[in-house]
């Protein structure tokens, strides 16, 4: 929600190409997250970061990579190793990543690999 | 990893009818959060429950956390067309938030 931007909204790529999805937040949040959403599957956690220059794998990290060089930015790269990359990708942030923190979501990027 | 089960997966109601979605876990949860995602949109935080037996209300929405902190429910009274969307429960697992698969509500007028 407000303060988190993801671009572009729709992205098309050819199979075998790496693609990087951007996520920027101006909420001064420490923690940032990447989720993947497929129809009927809910949200599945790809990677998360609680602090700059540190990140952890989520449940489905294979075929993805991230970086956290700045507090405001948490880009996600979908590599050619990801078997089924077509999905809706959501970025989120929270104040500190501790228990009880609310997550705020960006508008999402819908990636289609042709 | 551990999942919470949300039931039903889909629910269609006539406008004015009530709606309830349930979130069940096999283990005790430290807290539960509820989010709503409108069609084509992104999840938006609704509420968090922390205490055993807690009940919170937001206008026509009533949220409950079970006494054993293993289940939760969201009840909407007199649904409106603006209630359509997918409702997710989520729980904290370490420093990550794990989402259920959601209940998708459709409302016909």
Coordinates of C-alpha atoms in Angstrom, one line a residue:
Chain A
X1 CA 0.0 0.0 0.0
X2 CA 1.0 3.6 -0.1
X3 CA 4.8 4.2 -0.1
X4 CA 5.8 1.1 -1.9
X5 CA 6.3 1.2 -5.6
X6 CA 6.8 -1.7 -8.0
X7 CA 7.5 -1.3 -11.7
X8 CA 6.5 -2.2 -14.2
X9 CA 2.9 -3.4 -13.6
X10 CA 3.1 -5.8 -16.5
X11 CA 6.3 -7.4 -17.8
X12 CA 6.9 -9.8 -20.7
X13 CA 10.1 -11.7 -21.3
X14 CA 11.3 -14.5 -23.5
X15 CA 12.1 -17.8 -21.9
X16 CA 15.7 -18.1 -20.9
X17 CA 16.2 -14.4 -20.1
X18 CA 16.8 -13.1 -16.6
X19 CA 14.6 -10.3 -15.5
X20 CA 14.8 -7.9 -12.6
X21 CA 11.7 -6.6 -10.8
X22 CA 12.0 -3.4 -8.9
X23 CA 10.7 -2.6 -5.4
X24 CA 11.1 0.8 -3.7
X25 CA 9.7 2.0 -0.4
X26 CA 9.8 5.4 1.3
X27 CA 8.3 4.3 4.6
X28 CA 11.7 4.0 6.3
X29 CA 10.9 0.3 6.9
X30 CA 13.8 -2.0 7.8
X31 CA 12.2 -5.2 6.5
X32 CA 11.2 -6.1 2.9
X33 CA 9.8 -9.2 1.4
X34 CA 9.1 -10.8 -2.0
X35 CA 6.1 -13.0 -2.6
X36 CA 4.9 -14.9 -5.5
X37 CA 1.1 -15.4 -6.1
X38 CA -0.4 -18.0 -8.4
X39 CA -4.1 -18.6 -8.8
X40 CA -5.5 -20.5 -5.9
X41 CA -2.1 -20.7 -4.2
X42 CA -2.1 -17.7 -1.9
X43 CA 1.1 -15.9 -1.3
X44 CA 4.4 -17.8 -1.1
X45 CA 7.5 -16.2 0.3
X46 CA 10.5 -16.0 -2.0
X47 CA 13.1 -13.9 -0.1
X48 CA 13.0 -11.5 2.8
X49 CA 15.4 -9.0 4.3
X50 CA 15.4 -7.5 7.7
X51 CA 18.3 -5.2 7.3
X52 CA 20.5 -3.7 4.6
X53 CA 23.1 -6.1 3.1
X54 CA 21.3 -9.1 4.6
X55 CA 18.6 -11.4 3.3
X56 CA 17.1 -14.9 3.9
X57 CA 15.5 -17.5 1.6
X58 CA 11.8 -18.1 1.9
X59 CA 9.9 -21.2 0.9
X60 CA 10.5 -21.0 -2.8
X61 CA 13.8 -19.2 -3.3
X62 CA 15.2 -21.5 -6.1
X63 CA 15.6 -19.7 -9.4
X64 CA 15.5 -16.2 -7.7
X65 CA 18.0 -13.8 -6.4
X66 CA 17.9 -10.6 -4.5
X67 CA 20.0 -7.8 -3.2
X68 CA 19.6 -5.2 -0.5
X69 CA 22.2 -2.5 -1.0
X70 CA 19.9 0.3 0.2
X71 CA 17.2 0.4 2.8
X72 CA 14.7 1.7 0.3
X73 CA 15.3 -0.9 -2.4
X74 CA 14.9 -4.7 -2.7
X75 CA 15.1 -5.8 -6.3
X76 CA 14.2 -9.4 -7.3
X77 CA 15.9 -11.1 -10.2
X78 CA 14.0 -14.0 -11.8
X79 CA 16.7 -16.1 -13.4
X80 CA 16.4 -18.6 -16.3
X81 CA 16.7 -21.3 -13.7
X82 CA 13.2 -20.6 -12.4
X83 CA 11.1 -23.4 -14.0
X84 CA 7.8 -21.6 -14.1
X85 CA 8.3 -17.9 -13.7
X86 CA 5.0 -16.6 -15.0
X87 CA 3.2 -15.2 -11.9
X88 CA 2.1 -12.2 -10.0
X89 CA 5.0 -10.8 -7.9
X90 CA 4.3 -8.8 -4.8
X91 CA 6.8 -6.8 -2.7
X92 CA 6.0 -5.9 0.9
X93 CA 7.7 -4.0 3.7
X94 CA 7.3 -3.8 7.5
X95 CA 8.7 -1.6 10.1
X96 CA 11.2 -4.0 11.6
X97 CA 10.3 -7.6 10.7
X98 CA 9.6 -8.6 14.3
X99 CA 6.5 -10.4 15.4
X100 CA 3.3 -8.3 15.3
X101 CA 4.5 -6.1 12.4
X102 CA 2.0 -5.3 9.7
X103 CA 3.1 -5.8 6.1
X104 CA 2.4 -3.2 3.5
X105 CA 2.2 -4.4 -0.1
X106 CA 3.1 -2.7 -3.3
X107 CA 0.8 -2.9 -6.3
X108 CA 2.6 -5.9 -7.8
X109 CA 4.2 -6.9 -11.1
X110 CA 2.6 -9.4 -13.4
X111 CA 5.4 -11.3 -15.2
X112 CA 4.7 -13.3 -18.2
X113 CA 7.4 -15.4 -19.8
X114 CA 6.7 -16.4 -23.3
Chain B
X1 CA 6.7 -25.6 5.9
X2 CA 3.7 -25.4 8.1
X3 CA 0.5 -24.1 6.5
X4 CA -2.7 -22.8 7.8
X5 CA -5.8 -24.2 6.2
X6 CA -8.5 -21.7 5.0
X7 CA -12.0 -22.8 4.3
X8 CA -13.9 -22.5 2.2
X9 CA -11.7 -21.8 -0.9
X10 CA -14.6 -20.1 -2.6
X11 CA -17.9 -18.7 -1.4
X12 CA -20.6 -17.0 -3.4
X13 CA -23.4 -15.1 -1.5
X14 CA -26.3 -12.9 -2.3
X15 CA -25.9 -9.3 -1.2
X16 CA -27.2 -9.0 2.3
X17 CA -26.3 -12.6 3.3
X18 CA -23.6 -13.3 5.9
X19 CA -20.2 -14.8 5.2
X20 CA -17.6 -16.6 7.3
X21 CA -14.1 -17.8 6.5
X22 CA -12.1 -20.0 8.8
X23 CA -8.4 -20.3 9.3
X24 CA -7.1 -23.5 11.0
X25 CA -3.7 -24.5 12.3
X26 CA -2.4 -27.7 13.8
X27 CA -0.1 -25.8 16.1
X28 CA -0.5 -22.9 18.4
X29 CA 0.0 -19.5 16.7
X30 CA 1.6 -16.5 18.4
X31 CA -0.7 -14.2 16.4
X32 CA -2.9 -14.1 13.3
X33 CA -3.3 -11.4 10.8
X34 CA -6.0 -10.9 8.2
X35 CA -5.6 -9.3 4.8
X36 CA -8.0 -8.5 2.0
X37 CA -7.1 -8.5 -1.7
X38 CA -9.5 -7.0 -4.2
X39 CA -9.6 -8.5 -7.7
X40 CA -6.6 -7.2 -9.6
X41 CA -5.2 -5.6 -6.5
X42 CA -2.7 -6.3 -3.7
X43 CA -3.3 -7.5 -0.1
X44 CA -4.3 -4.9 2.4
X45 CA -3.9 -5.4 6.1
X46 CA -7.2 -5.6 8.0
X47 CA -6.4 -6.6 11.5
X48 CA -4.2 -8.6 13.9
X49 CA -5.2 -10.8 16.7
X50 CA -2.8 -11.7 19.5
X51 CA -4.7 -12.9 22.6
X52 CA -6.5 -16.1 23.2
X53 CA -10.2 -15.8 22.6
X54 CA -9.8 -12.3 21.3
X55 CA -12.7 -10.8 19.3
X56 CA -12.4 -7.6 17.3
X57 CA -14.9 -5.8 15.2
X58 CA -14.6 -3.4 12.3
X59 CA -18.0 -2.2 11.2
X60 CA -19.6 -5.3 9.6
X61 CA -16.5 -7.5 10.1
X62 CA -15.9 -9.6 13.2
X63 CA -12.6 -11.3 13.8
X64 CA -12.0 -14.1 16.3
X65 CA -9.0 -15.9 17.6
X66 CA -9.7 -19.3 19.2
X67 CA -9.1 -20.0 22.8
X68 CA -6.3 -22.5 21.9
X69 CA -4.9 -20.0 19.4
X70 CA -5.1 -22.6 16.7
X71 CA -7.9 -21.1 14.7
X72 CA -9.4 -17.9 13.6
X73 CA -12.4 -16.7 11.8
X74 CA -13.6 -13.6 9.9
X75 CA -17.4 -13.0 9.7
X76 CA -19.0 -10.4 7.5
X77 CA -22.6 -9.4 8.4
X78 CA -24.9 -8.4 5.6
X79 CA -22.4 -8.6 2.7
X80 CA -22.1 -5.8 0.2
X81 CA -20.7 -5.9 -3.3
X82 CA -17.7 -3.9 -2.0
X83 CA -16.8 -7.0 0.1
X84 CA -15.7 -9.0 -2.9
X85 CA -12.2 -10.2 -3.0
X86 CA -9.9 -12.8 -1.4
X87 CA -9.4 -12.9 2.3
X88 CA -6.1 -14.2 3.6
X89 CA -5.1 -15.2 7.1
X90 CA -1.4 -15.1 7.9
X91 CA 0.7 -16.0 10.9
X92 CA 4.2 -15.1 12.0
X93 CA 6.8 -17.9 11.7
X94 CA 10.1 -16.5 13.0
X95 CA 10.6 -13.3 11.1
X96 CA 8.5 -14.3 8.1
X97 CA 4.8 -14.1 7.5
X98 CA 3.1 -17.2 6.2
X99 CA -0.1 -16.8 4.3
X100 CA -3.0 -19.2 3.9
X101 CA -4.4 -19.8 0.4
X102 CA -7.3 -17.5 1.0
X103 CA -11.0 -17.5 0.6
X104 CA -12.4 -15.8 -2.4
X105 CA -15.8 -14.2 -1.9
X106 CA -18.1 -13.2 -4.7
X107 CA -21.3 -11.3 -4.1
X108 CA -24.3 -10.9 -6.4
X109 CA -26.7 -8.1 -6.1

